[in-house]
Short mmCIF file of N, CA and C in Angstrom, two decimals:
data_model
loop_
_atom_site.label_atom_id
_atom_site.label_comp_id
_atom_site.label_asym_id
_atom_site.label_seq_id
_atom_site.Cartn_x
_atom_site.Cartn_y
_atom_site.Cartn_z
N MET A 1 30.80 7.35 -49.69
CA MET A 1 30.25 5.78 -48.99
C MET A 1 31.42 4.80 -49.11
N VAL A 2 32.17 5.10 -49.60
CA VAL A 2 33.08 4.22 -50.08
C VAL A 2 34.14 4.54 -49.30
N LYS A 3 35.03 6.00 -49.15
CA LYS A 3 35.78 6.59 -48.26
C LYS A 3 35.16 5.58 -46.36
N SER A 4 34.40 5.79 -46.02
CA SER A 4 33.60 5.34 -44.71
C SER A 4 33.51 4.34 -45.18
N SER A 5 34.12 3.03 -45.91
CA SER A 5 33.89 1.48 -46.34
C SER A 5 35.92 1.69 -45.55
N PHE A 6 36.66 2.33 -46.83
CA PHE A 6 37.62 1.97 -46.24
C PHE A 6 38.26 1.77 -44.99
N VAL A 7 37.05 3.50 -44.71
CA VAL A 7 37.88 3.75 -42.70
C VAL A 7 37.79 2.57 -42.23
N SER A 8 36.30 1.56 -42.11
CA SER A 8 36.15 0.90 -41.47
C SER A 8 37.26 -0.16 -41.73
N LEU A 9 37.55 -1.13 -43.58
CA LEU A 9 38.51 -1.94 -43.49
C LEU A 9 38.79 -2.52 -42.79
N ILE A 10 39.61 -0.42 -42.67
CA ILE A 10 41.82 -0.29 -41.97
C ILE A 10 41.02 -0.26 -39.82
N LEU A 11 39.89 -0.27 -39.35
CA LEU A 11 39.37 0.12 -38.48
C LEU A 11 39.97 -1.44 -37.39
N SER A 12 38.63 -2.17 -38.76
CA SER A 12 38.73 -3.48 -38.00
C SER A 12 39.95 -4.40 -38.23
N ILE A 13 40.67 -3.83 -39.50
CA ILE A 13 41.72 -4.47 -39.23
C ILE A 13 42.33 -3.90 -38.01
N LEU A 14 42.67 -3.04 -37.94
CA LEU A 14 43.92 -2.83 -36.74
C LEU A 14 43.34 -3.88 -35.25
N TYR A 15 41.53 -3.60 -35.14
CA TYR A 15 41.26 -4.26 -34.03
C TYR A 15 41.68 -5.45 -33.86
N ILE A 16 41.16 -6.25 -35.58
CA ILE A 16 41.60 -7.88 -35.63
C ILE A 16 43.11 -7.93 -34.80
N ALA A 17 44.17 -7.10 -35.56
CA ALA A 17 45.44 -7.50 -35.27
C ALA A 17 45.63 -7.47 -33.89
N SER A 18 45.31 -6.05 -33.27
CA SER A 18 45.37 -5.74 -31.92
C SER A 18 44.71 -6.37 -30.94
N THR A 19 43.65 -7.38 -31.07
CA THR A 19 42.68 -8.73 -30.52
C THR A 19 44.07 -9.70 -30.43
N ALA A 20 45.35 -9.84 -32.06
CA ALA A 20 45.57 -11.23 -31.86
C ALA A 20 47.20 -11.01 -31.27
N THR A 21 46.89 -9.83 -31.14
CA THR A 21 48.70 -9.21 -30.15
C THR A 21 48.70 -9.09 -29.29
N SER A 22 46.63 -9.07 -28.75
CA SER A 22 47.02 -9.10 -27.03
C SER A 22 46.69 -10.40 -25.89
N ALA A 23 46.05 -11.94 -27.30
CA ALA A 23 45.68 -12.57 -26.97
C ALA A 23 47.16 -13.39 -26.91
N SER A 24 47.69 -13.23 -27.42
CA SER A 24 49.13 -13.55 -27.47
C SER A 24 49.96 -12.81 -26.46
N THR A 25 49.63 -11.71 -26.31
CA THR A 25 50.90 -11.90 -25.27
C THR A 25 50.61 -11.39 -23.71
N THR A 26 48.81 -11.99 -23.47
CA THR A 26 48.45 -12.27 -22.26
C THR A 26 48.29 -13.90 -22.11
N SER A 27 48.31 -15.37 -23.64
CA SER A 27 49.49 -15.92 -23.11
C SER A 27 50.87 -16.19 -23.01
N SER A 28 51.68 -15.62 -23.08
CA SER A 28 53.20 -15.41 -23.59
C SER A 28 53.50 -14.37 -22.29
N SER A 29 52.64 -13.86 -20.95
CA SER A 29 52.24 -13.79 -20.34
C SER A 29 51.85 -14.55 -19.16
N ALA A 30 50.46 -15.93 -19.61
CA ALA A 30 50.78 -16.69 -18.62
C ALA A 30 51.73 -17.32 -18.63
N SER A 31 51.83 -17.68 -19.26
CA SER A 31 53.00 -19.39 -19.74
C SER A 31 54.28 -18.83 -19.14
N ALA A 32 55.06 -17.29 -18.34
CA ALA A 32 55.99 -17.68 -17.70
C ALA A 32 55.31 -17.13 -16.83
N ALA A 33 54.87 -16.54 -15.59
CA ALA A 33 53.66 -17.00 -14.63
C ALA A 33 53.78 -17.92 -14.55
N ASN A 34 53.21 -19.04 -15.14
CA ASN A 34 53.24 -20.87 -15.11
C ASN A 34 55.06 -21.30 -14.98
N PHE A 35 55.38 -20.39 -15.62
CA PHE A 35 57.24 -20.87 -15.85
C PHE A 35 57.34 -19.88 -14.06
N ILE A 36 57.51 -19.49 -13.50
CA ILE A 36 58.18 -18.57 -12.83
C ILE A 36 57.16 -19.53 -11.61
N LYS A 37 55.91 -19.81 -11.35
CA LYS A 37 55.27 -20.29 -10.22
C LYS A 37 55.75 -22.00 -10.47
N ALA A 38 55.78 -22.93 -11.77
CA ALA A 38 56.36 -24.02 -11.77
C ALA A 38 57.91 -24.28 -10.91
N SER A 39 58.92 -23.12 -11.16
CA SER A 39 60.76 -22.94 -10.48
C SER A 39 60.28 -23.33 -9.61
N CYS A 40 59.10 -21.96 -8.43
CA CYS A 40 59.33 -21.61 -7.44
C CYS A 40 58.58 -22.49 -6.16
N THR A 41 58.90 -23.58 -7.10
CA THR A 41 57.60 -25.71 -6.33
C THR A 41 59.20 -25.64 -5.42
N ALA A 42 60.40 -24.99 -5.90
CA ALA A 42 61.73 -26.28 -6.25
C ALA A 42 62.00 -24.78 -4.75
N THR A 43 61.65 -24.27 -3.94
CA THR A 43 61.94 -23.40 -3.30
C THR A 43 61.11 -23.90 -1.40
N THR A 44 62.20 -23.23 -0.82
CA THR A 44 61.28 -22.54 0.16
C THR A 44 60.07 -21.93 0.43
N TYR A 45 60.86 -21.14 0.85
CA TYR A 45 59.27 -19.79 0.66
C TYR A 45 58.60 -19.38 -0.64
N PRO A 46 57.97 -20.26 -1.87
CA PRO A 46 56.81 -20.88 -3.05
C PRO A 46 56.24 -19.19 -3.71
N ALA A 47 55.98 -19.13 -1.91
CA ALA A 47 54.59 -17.70 -2.72
C ALA A 47 55.32 -16.50 -2.46
N LEU A 48 56.32 -15.78 -1.36
CA LEU A 48 57.49 -15.70 -1.50
C LEU A 48 58.35 -15.20 -3.31
N CYS A 49 59.07 -16.31 -3.56
CA CYS A 49 59.34 -16.69 -3.58
C CYS A 49 58.41 -15.92 -5.72
N VAL A 50 56.86 -16.60 -6.29
CA VAL A 50 55.67 -16.09 -7.52
C VAL A 50 55.68 -14.82 -6.97
N GLN A 51 55.79 -14.25 -5.41
CA GLN A 51 55.70 -12.42 -5.56
C GLN A 51 56.62 -11.66 -6.43
N SER A 52 57.77 -12.37 -5.59
CA SER A 52 58.57 -10.57 -5.95
C SER A 52 59.06 -11.30 -7.03
N LEU A 53 59.05 -12.45 -8.65
CA LEU A 53 59.62 -12.41 -9.22
C LEU A 53 58.60 -12.86 -10.49
N SER A 54 57.27 -12.16 -9.78
CA SER A 54 55.78 -11.76 -11.25
C SER A 54 56.20 -10.44 -11.75
N LEU A 55 56.92 -9.64 -11.15
CA LEU A 55 57.12 -8.49 -11.69
C LEU A 55 57.33 -8.79 -12.71
N TYR A 56 58.85 -9.19 -12.79
CA TYR A 56 59.78 -9.19 -13.97
C TYR A 56 58.87 -10.40 -14.58
N ALA A 57 58.16 -10.84 -15.20
CA ALA A 57 57.14 -11.62 -15.93
C ALA A 57 58.02 -11.95 -17.13
N THR A 58 57.71 -10.79 -17.81
CA THR A 58 58.19 -10.87 -19.25
C THR A 58 59.20 -11.14 -19.46
N SER A 59 60.12 -10.46 -18.54
CA SER A 59 61.79 -10.30 -18.87
C SER A 59 62.61 -12.21 -19.02
N ILE A 60 61.60 -12.81 -17.61
CA ILE A 60 62.66 -14.21 -17.98
C ILE A 60 61.58 -14.80 -19.18
N ASN A 61 60.32 -14.76 -19.37
CA ASN A 61 59.19 -15.83 -20.03
C ASN A 61 59.64 -16.06 -19.11
N GLN A 62 60.52 -17.58 -20.72
CA GLN A 62 60.52 -18.68 -20.39
C GLN A 62 61.75 -19.53 -19.35
N SER A 63 62.28 -18.50 -19.52
CA SER A 63 64.16 -18.62 -19.24
C SER A 63 64.38 -18.82 -18.60
N PRO A 64 66.04 -19.82 -17.84
CA PRO A 64 66.16 -20.28 -16.72
C PRO A 64 66.78 -19.58 -16.26
N ARG A 65 68.08 -19.33 -16.96
CA ARG A 65 69.03 -18.27 -16.93
C ARG A 65 68.26 -16.79 -16.42
N GLN A 66 67.18 -16.35 -17.62
CA GLN A 66 66.91 -14.71 -16.43
C GLN A 66 66.79 -15.30 -15.02
N LEU A 67 65.78 -16.82 -14.56
CA LEU A 67 65.30 -16.74 -14.44
C LEU A 67 66.11 -15.93 -12.29
N ILE A 68 67.13 -17.01 -12.76
CA ILE A 68 68.02 -17.25 -12.10
C ILE A 68 68.44 -15.76 -11.10
N GLN A 69 69.04 -14.95 -12.98
CA GLN A 69 69.46 -13.65 -12.72
C GLN A 69 68.68 -12.94 -12.22
N THR A 70 67.35 -12.95 -12.73
CA THR A 70 66.60 -11.98 -11.43
C THR A 70 66.89 -12.85 -10.49
N ALA A 71 66.18 -12.91 -10.00
CA ALA A 71 65.56 -13.71 -8.48
C ALA A 71 66.86 -13.27 -7.84
N LEU A 72 68.40 -13.79 -8.31
CA LEU A 72 69.80 -12.53 -7.36
C LEU A 72 69.91 -11.25 -7.75
N ALA A 73 69.18 -10.95 -8.23
CA ALA A 73 69.22 -9.20 -9.17
C ALA A 73 67.55 -9.09 -8.30
N VAL A 74 66.62 -9.94 -7.50
CA VAL A 74 66.10 -9.35 -6.61
C VAL A 74 66.12 -9.31 -5.38
N SER A 75 67.07 -10.04 -5.04
CA SER A 75 67.62 -10.24 -3.63
C SER A 75 68.79 -9.43 -3.38
N LEU A 76 69.54 -8.91 -4.05
CA LEU A 76 70.60 -7.55 -3.90
C LEU A 76 70.14 -7.39 -3.53
N ASP A 77 68.64 -6.13 -5.07
CA ASP A 77 67.95 -4.85 -4.20
C ASP A 77 67.64 -5.31 -2.85
N LYS A 78 67.43 -6.18 -2.42
CA LYS A 78 66.54 -6.26 -1.00
C LYS A 78 67.32 -5.58 -0.40
N ALA A 79 69.09 -6.34 -0.30
CA ALA A 79 69.82 -6.69 0.45
C ALA A 79 70.63 -4.60 0.41
N GLN A 80 70.70 -4.67 -0.94
CA GLN A 80 70.99 -3.19 -0.82
C GLN A 80 70.07 -1.96 0.14
N SER A 81 68.75 -2.27 -0.48
CA SER A 81 67.47 -1.26 0.28
C SER A 81 67.87 -1.82 1.99
N THR A 82 68.29 -3.00 3.12
CA THR A 82 68.30 -3.00 3.80
C THR A 82 70.46 -2.47 4.45
N LYS A 83 71.05 -2.34 3.45
CA LYS A 83 72.02 -1.78 3.93
C LYS A 83 71.51 -0.58 4.86
N THR A 84 71.21 0.26 3.55
CA THR A 84 70.66 1.55 3.06
C THR A 84 70.26 1.71 4.80
N PHE A 85 69.14 1.03 5.41
CA PHE A 85 68.12 0.83 6.39
C PHE A 85 68.86 0.89 7.65
N VAL A 86 70.21 0.65 8.03
CA VAL A 86 70.32 0.06 8.61
C VAL A 86 71.19 0.42 8.47
N TYR A 87 72.50 2.16 8.00
CA TYR A 87 73.45 2.57 8.03
C TYR A 87 72.58 4.15 8.26
N LYS A 88 71.16 4.07 8.67
CA LYS A 88 70.35 5.08 8.65
C LYS A 88 70.67 4.52 10.60
N LEU A 89 70.24 3.58 10.64
CA LEU A 89 70.27 3.68 12.40
C LEU A 89 71.57 2.75 12.72
N THR A 90 73.04 3.58 11.90
CA THR A 90 73.59 3.85 13.07
C THR A 90 74.01 5.51 12.91
N ARG A 91 73.76 5.83 12.72
CA ARG A 91 73.73 7.32 12.22
C ARG A 91 72.89 7.99 13.48
N PHE A 92 71.40 6.63 14.40
CA PHE A 92 70.14 7.33 14.93
C PHE A 92 71.04 7.62 16.64
N ASN A 93 71.23 8.33 17.60
CA ASN A 93 71.52 8.68 17.98
C ASN A 93 70.40 8.58 20.10
N GLY A 94 70.80 8.58 21.16
CA GLY A 94 69.95 8.08 21.95
C GLY A 94 70.26 6.55 22.67
N VAL A 95 70.30 5.77 21.61
CA VAL A 95 70.48 3.87 21.58
C VAL A 95 70.89 3.51 23.01
N GLN A 96 70.76 2.41 22.74
CA GLN A 96 72.28 1.92 23.88
C GLN A 96 73.10 1.39 23.80
N PRO A 97 73.34 1.56 24.00
CA PRO A 97 75.82 1.27 23.61
C PRO A 97 75.58 -0.78 23.49
N ARG A 98 74.52 -1.54 23.79
CA ARG A 98 75.67 -2.36 23.57
C ARG A 98 73.80 -2.78 22.49
N GLU A 99 72.82 -1.85 22.37
CA GLU A 99 72.38 -2.31 21.14
C GLU A 99 72.95 -1.62 19.72
N LYS A 100 73.21 -0.13 19.83
CA LYS A 100 74.53 0.21 19.17
C LYS A 100 75.26 -0.51 18.27
N ALA A 101 75.43 -0.78 18.97
CA ALA A 101 77.43 -2.17 18.75
C ALA A 101 76.04 -4.02 17.53
N ALA A 102 75.47 -3.71 18.45
CA ALA A 102 74.28 -4.96 16.96
C ALA A 102 73.89 -3.69 15.61
N ILE A 103 73.70 -3.42 16.11
CA ILE A 103 73.34 -2.46 14.67
C ILE A 103 74.49 -2.05 13.90
N LYS A 104 75.64 -2.25 14.37
CA LYS A 104 77.51 -2.12 13.56
C LYS A 104 77.61 -3.29 13.88
N ASP A 105 77.24 -3.56 14.47
CA ASP A 105 77.45 -5.47 13.82
C ASP A 105 77.34 -6.04 12.28
N CYS A 106 75.94 -5.32 12.99
CA CYS A 106 74.56 -6.04 10.84
C CYS A 106 74.71 -5.14 9.83
N PHE A 107 74.75 -3.93 10.32
CA PHE A 107 76.12 -3.45 9.06
C PHE A 107 77.09 -3.57 7.97
N GLU A 108 77.60 -4.56 9.54
CA GLU A 108 78.83 -5.06 8.73
C GLU A 108 78.71 -6.16 8.35
N GLU A 109 77.45 -6.95 8.82
CA GLU A 109 76.73 -8.44 7.86
C GLU A 109 76.87 -8.70 6.56
N ILE A 110 75.33 -7.25 6.96
CA ILE A 110 75.11 -6.13 5.56
C ILE A 110 75.79 -6.38 4.27
N ASP A 111 77.18 -5.18 4.40
CA ASP A 111 77.90 -5.03 3.58
C ASP A 111 78.33 -6.36 3.35
N ASP A 112 78.44 -7.01 3.55
CA ASP A 112 79.62 -8.18 3.53
C ASP A 112 77.69 -8.58 2.13
N THR A 113 76.58 -8.94 3.07
CA THR A 113 76.18 -10.10 1.86
C THR A 113 75.98 -8.91 0.41
N VAL A 114 75.29 -8.02 0.39
CA VAL A 114 75.32 -7.48 -0.39
C VAL A 114 77.08 -7.16 -1.60
N ASP A 115 77.94 -7.18 -0.56
CA ASP A 115 79.49 -7.35 -1.62
C ASP A 115 79.05 -9.35 -2.81
N ARG A 116 78.49 -10.07 -1.46
CA ARG A 116 78.51 -11.74 -2.17
C ARG A 116 77.82 -11.17 -3.10
N LEU A 117 76.38 -10.91 -3.00
CA LEU A 117 75.39 -11.07 -3.84
C LEU A 117 75.63 -9.53 -4.81
N ALA A 118 76.04 -9.06 -4.97
CA ALA A 118 77.11 -8.02 -6.22
C ALA A 118 77.66 -9.01 -7.31
N LYS A 119 79.00 -10.22 -5.75
CA LYS A 119 79.81 -10.74 -6.52
C LYS A 119 79.51 -11.01 -8.26
N SER A 120 77.89 -12.46 -7.29
CA SER A 120 77.01 -13.28 -7.60
C SER A 120 76.91 -12.65 -8.77
N VAL A 121 75.64 -11.28 -8.99
CA VAL A 121 75.32 -11.19 -10.22
C VAL A 121 76.44 -10.78 -10.88
N LYS A 122 77.29 -9.96 -10.46
CA LYS A 122 78.30 -10.40 -12.35
C LYS A 122 79.13 -11.43 -12.64
N GLU A 123 78.82 -12.23 -11.61
CA GLU A 123 79.74 -14.18 -12.35
C GLU A 123 78.15 -14.16 -12.76
N LEU A 124 77.57 -14.09 -12.80
CA LEU A 124 76.43 -14.90 -13.76
C LEU A 124 76.46 -14.65 -14.85
N LYS A 125 77.30 -13.51 -14.99
CA LYS A 125 76.94 -12.52 -16.33
C LYS A 125 77.80 -12.70 -16.62
N SER A 126 79.09 -12.80 -16.09
CA SER A 126 80.42 -13.62 -17.41
C SER A 126 80.47 -14.85 -17.24
N MET A 127 78.98 -15.29 -16.77
CA MET A 127 78.79 -16.98 -17.24
C MET A 127 79.13 -17.21 -18.73
N GLY A 128 78.34 -16.12 -18.65
CA GLY A 128 77.75 -16.02 -20.11
C GLY A 128 77.20 -17.62 -20.71
N SER A 129 76.83 -18.45 -22.06
CA SER A 129 77.85 -19.67 -22.09
C SER A 129 78.44 -21.13 -21.98
N SER A 130 79.07 -20.83 -21.33
CA SER A 130 80.30 -21.22 -19.99
C SER A 130 79.06 -22.85 -20.53
N LYS A 131 79.76 -24.25 -20.76
CA LYS A 131 79.87 -25.05 -20.46
C LYS A 131 79.86 -25.85 -19.48
N GLY A 132 80.79 -27.65 -18.84
CA GLY A 132 80.69 -28.66 -18.68
C GLY A 132 81.81 -28.04 -17.16
N LYS A 133 82.30 -27.77 -16.87
CA LYS A 133 83.82 -27.77 -16.06
C LYS A 133 83.76 -26.23 -15.48
N ASP A 134 83.52 -25.40 -17.17
CA ASP A 134 83.72 -23.84 -16.84
C ASP A 134 82.50 -23.56 -16.15
N PHE A 135 81.14 -24.06 -17.26
CA PHE A 135 79.39 -23.20 -16.19
C PHE A 135 79.57 -24.09 -14.89
N GLN A 136 80.36 -25.34 -14.18
CA GLN A 136 79.72 -25.19 -12.35
C GLN A 136 81.30 -24.30 -11.67
N TRP A 137 82.49 -23.97 -12.59
CA TRP A 137 82.72 -23.45 -11.73
C TRP A 137 82.41 -22.43 -11.09
N HIS A 138 81.54 -21.30 -12.44
CA HIS A 138 80.66 -20.45 -12.45
C HIS A 138 80.58 -20.22 -10.64
N ILE A 139 78.90 -21.64 -11.89
CA ILE A 139 78.22 -21.52 -10.49
C ILE A 139 78.14 -21.63 -9.18
N SER A 140 79.22 -22.90 -8.91
CA SER A 140 79.94 -22.93 -7.49
C SER A 140 79.55 -21.84 -7.27
N ASN A 141 81.25 -20.61 -8.18
CA ASN A 141 81.23 -19.04 -6.90
C ASN A 141 80.38 -18.82 -6.51
N VAL A 142 78.68 -18.97 -7.26
CA VAL A 142 77.94 -17.79 -6.61
C VAL A 142 77.45 -18.63 -6.04
N GLN A 143 77.40 -20.21 -5.94
CA GLN A 143 76.12 -20.63 -4.69
C GLN A 143 77.34 -20.33 -3.52
N THR A 144 78.96 -20.66 -3.78
CA THR A 144 79.44 -19.97 -2.55
C THR A 144 79.36 -19.30 -1.75
N TRP A 145 79.60 -17.71 -1.91
CA TRP A 145 79.15 -16.91 -2.08
C TRP A 145 77.72 -16.45 -1.31
N ILE A 146 76.36 -16.40 -2.64
CA ILE A 146 75.18 -16.92 -2.71
C ILE A 146 74.91 -17.26 0.23
N SER A 147 75.78 -18.56 0.48
CA SER A 147 75.74 -18.79 1.23
C SER A 147 76.62 -18.64 2.75
N ALA A 148 77.06 -17.81 2.42
CA ALA A 148 78.11 -16.97 2.83
C ALA A 148 76.82 -16.00 2.69
N GLY A 149 76.05 -15.30 2.24
CA GLY A 149 75.16 -13.63 2.57
C GLY A 149 74.41 -15.01 3.29
N LEU A 150 73.80 -16.13 2.85
CA LEU A 150 73.11 -15.91 4.73
C LEU A 150 72.95 -16.91 5.91
N THR A 151 74.73 -16.44 5.72
CA THR A 151 75.29 -16.90 6.68
C THR A 151 75.85 -15.46 8.36
N ASP A 152 76.35 -14.01 6.86
CA ASP A 152 75.85 -13.11 7.77
C ASP A 152 74.68 -12.82 7.96
N GLU A 153 73.55 -13.31 7.64
CA GLU A 153 72.01 -11.95 7.07
C GLU A 153 71.93 -12.74 8.87
N ASN A 154 72.11 -14.00 8.96
CA ASN A 154 71.87 -15.15 10.79
C ASN A 154 72.50 -14.20 11.46
N THR A 155 73.24 -14.07 11.68
CA THR A 155 74.66 -13.93 12.44
C THR A 155 74.39 -12.25 12.97
N CYS A 156 73.13 -11.31 11.74
CA CYS A 156 72.71 -9.95 12.31
C CYS A 156 72.10 -10.59 13.29
N VAL A 157 71.18 -10.69 13.30
CA VAL A 157 69.61 -11.93 14.31
C VAL A 157 69.96 -11.90 14.79
N ASP A 158 71.01 -12.58 15.20
CA ASP A 158 72.03 -13.21 16.65
C ASP A 158 72.23 -12.24 16.92
N GLY A 159 73.43 -11.14 16.72
CA GLY A 159 73.87 -10.22 17.57
C GLY A 159 72.04 -10.01 18.39
N PHE A 160 71.08 -9.83 18.25
CA PHE A 160 70.28 -9.35 19.18
C PHE A 160 69.59 -10.51 19.80
N ALA A 161 69.99 -10.98 20.48
CA ALA A 161 69.75 -12.30 21.38
C ALA A 161 69.86 -11.63 22.32
N GLY A 162 68.58 -12.46 23.85
CA GLY A 162 68.71 -11.91 24.67
C GLY A 162 67.30 -10.33 25.19
N LYS A 163 66.50 -10.85 25.89
CA LYS A 163 65.86 -9.51 25.86
C LYS A 163 66.07 -8.43 25.90
N ALA A 164 67.11 -7.77 26.50
CA ALA A 164 68.05 -5.94 26.35
C ALA A 164 67.76 -5.95 25.90
N LEU A 165 67.68 -6.51 24.56
CA LEU A 165 67.42 -6.57 23.09
C LEU A 165 66.28 -6.13 22.53
N ASN A 166 65.68 -5.68 22.95
CA ASN A 166 64.29 -5.78 22.78
C ASN A 166 63.30 -5.37 23.00
N GLY A 167 62.73 -4.40 21.43
CA GLY A 167 62.22 -2.88 21.09
C GLY A 167 62.26 -2.97 19.44
N ARG A 168 61.98 -2.27 18.73
CA ARG A 168 61.40 -1.36 17.18
C ARG A 168 62.68 -1.53 17.66
N ILE A 169 64.31 -1.95 17.62
CA ILE A 169 65.10 -0.93 16.22
C ILE A 169 65.53 -3.28 16.59
N LYS A 170 65.30 -3.55 17.01
CA LYS A 170 65.43 -4.87 16.79
C LYS A 170 64.62 -5.88 16.23
N ASN A 171 63.35 -5.26 15.64
CA ASN A 171 61.92 -5.80 15.38
C ASN A 171 62.33 -5.43 14.06
N SER A 172 62.83 -4.36 13.90
CA SER A 172 62.58 -3.66 12.45
C SER A 172 63.60 -4.43 11.30
N ILE A 173 64.85 -4.73 12.23
CA ILE A 173 66.47 -5.33 12.01
C ILE A 173 65.60 -6.80 11.49
N LYS A 174 64.80 -6.93 12.58
CA LYS A 174 65.31 -8.58 12.48
C LYS A 174 64.25 -8.96 11.52
N ALA A 175 62.99 -7.74 11.53
CA ALA A 175 61.76 -8.00 9.52
C ALA A 175 62.65 -8.66 8.61
N ARG A 176 63.72 -6.83 8.56
CA ARG A 176 63.84 -6.87 6.88
C ARG A 176 65.36 -7.77 7.11
N PHE A 177 66.23 -8.11 7.17
CA PHE A 177 67.60 -9.07 7.19
C PHE A 177 66.32 -10.78 7.58
N VAL A 178 65.18 -11.08 7.94
CA VAL A 178 64.30 -11.52 7.40
C VAL A 178 64.55 -12.22 6.65
N HIS A 179 63.08 -10.95 5.65
CA HIS A 179 63.37 -10.88 3.95
C HIS A 179 64.46 -11.03 3.19
N VAL A 180 65.50 -10.40 3.86
CA VAL A 180 66.57 -10.61 2.69
C VAL A 180 66.89 -11.82 2.89
N GLU A 181 66.67 -13.05 3.64
CA GLU A 181 67.08 -14.61 3.58
C GLU A 181 66.56 -14.72 3.15
N ARG A 182 64.79 -14.48 3.05
CA ARG A 182 64.12 -15.48 2.91
C ARG A 182 64.30 -15.67 0.65
N VAL A 183 64.78 -14.01 0.81
CA VAL A 183 64.74 -14.45 -1.32
C VAL A 183 65.43 -14.57 -0.91
N THR A 184 66.95 -14.89 -0.48
CA THR A 184 67.49 -15.02 -0.99
C THR A 184 68.41 -16.52 -0.60
N SER A 185 67.51 -17.32 0.01
CA SER A 185 67.46 -18.27 -0.41
C SER A 185 66.41 -18.47 -0.71
N ASN A 186 65.76 -18.44 -1.67
CA ASN A 186 65.37 -19.28 -2.55
C ASN A 186 65.54 -18.41 -3.81
N ALA A 187 66.92 -17.25 -4.82
CA ALA A 187 67.68 -17.22 -4.93
C ALA A 187 68.73 -18.67 -5.38
N LEU A 188 69.06 -18.73 -4.23
CA LEU A 188 70.16 -20.20 -3.73
C LEU A 188 69.00 -20.88 -4.82
N ALA A 189 67.82 -21.27 -4.03
CA ALA A 189 67.34 -22.26 -4.38
C ALA A 189 67.18 -23.36 -5.62
N LEU A 190 67.05 -21.26 -6.46
CA LEU A 190 66.34 -22.31 -7.73
C LEU A 190 67.80 -21.93 -8.60
N ILE A 191 69.00 -21.20 -8.70
CA ILE A 191 70.53 -21.82 -8.85
C ILE A 191 71.25 -23.29 -8.61
N ASN A 192 71.14 -23.35 -7.56
CA ASN A 192 71.22 -24.95 -7.01
C ASN A 192 70.21 -25.66 -8.63
N LYS A 193 68.93 -26.23 -8.72
CA LYS A 193 68.24 -26.30 -10.06
C LYS A 193 69.01 -25.99 -10.66
N PHE A 194 69.38 -24.30 -10.96
CA PHE A 194 69.25 -24.60 -12.22
C PHE A 194 71.28 -25.40 -13.05
N GLY A 195 71.54 -24.69 -11.51
CA GLY A 195 73.47 -25.47 -11.76
C GLY A 195 72.74 -26.97 -11.60
N SER A 196 72.18 -28.58 -11.16
CA SER A 196 71.85 -29.58 -11.78
C SER A 196 71.31 -29.96 -12.56
N LYS A 197 70.67 -29.08 -13.91
CA LYS A 197 70.01 -29.40 -14.96
C LYS A 197 71.62 -29.46 -15.39
N TYR A 198 72.46 -28.32 -15.45
CA TYR A 198 73.67 -28.09 -16.76
C TYR A 198 74.24 -29.14 -16.89
#
C-alpha cells in the first residue's frame, strides 16, 4: 500500500512538472509566434514572412538579432535552391538558343545573389555585439549586398521578356525567382527595422 502511494505521488509530481513545463513551453512558443507576427508587419509580404519564419520560432524566441539572422538564412536557402534548379536547366537539351542564353544569364544572376546573401550572413555573424559606427558599418554592408541581390533577381526575370520566351521554363524560373525576391525583400525590411533601432 505504501509502495503504491509512493508511486502515485511520484507520478503526480512528474505529471504536474510536465504540465508546468508544457505550459511554459506553450507560452514561450506563443510569445515567439506573436513576436514574429508583429515583426513581419514591417515587411512587404507579411504572410510569407510569418510562414517562412514560424518554423524557427523556438530558435528566434523574441530576439530581434536572431530574427534577422534567420530571415537572411531562409533567403539564402531559397536562393541556393533556385541556383541548383537553374543550374540543372543550363544542362537541359532541346532549349531554344535565346531561351538557353536567358537561362545562362539567370544562373549568373542567382549565383551573384547567393554570393551576396552568403556575405551578408557572415557579416551579421561577425557583427557580434557591435555598437555605434561599427554597428552601422556592418548593417550598411548587409543592406547594400541584399539590395544588389534583389537587383540580380529582377534582372533574371527581365531577361525572359517578350512572347518568344513564354513557356514552362520561363514560368518555372519566374516563380522561383519571385519567391526568392519576396523572402529577400522581407529579410531586408526586417534588417532595415533592426538597423534603425540601434
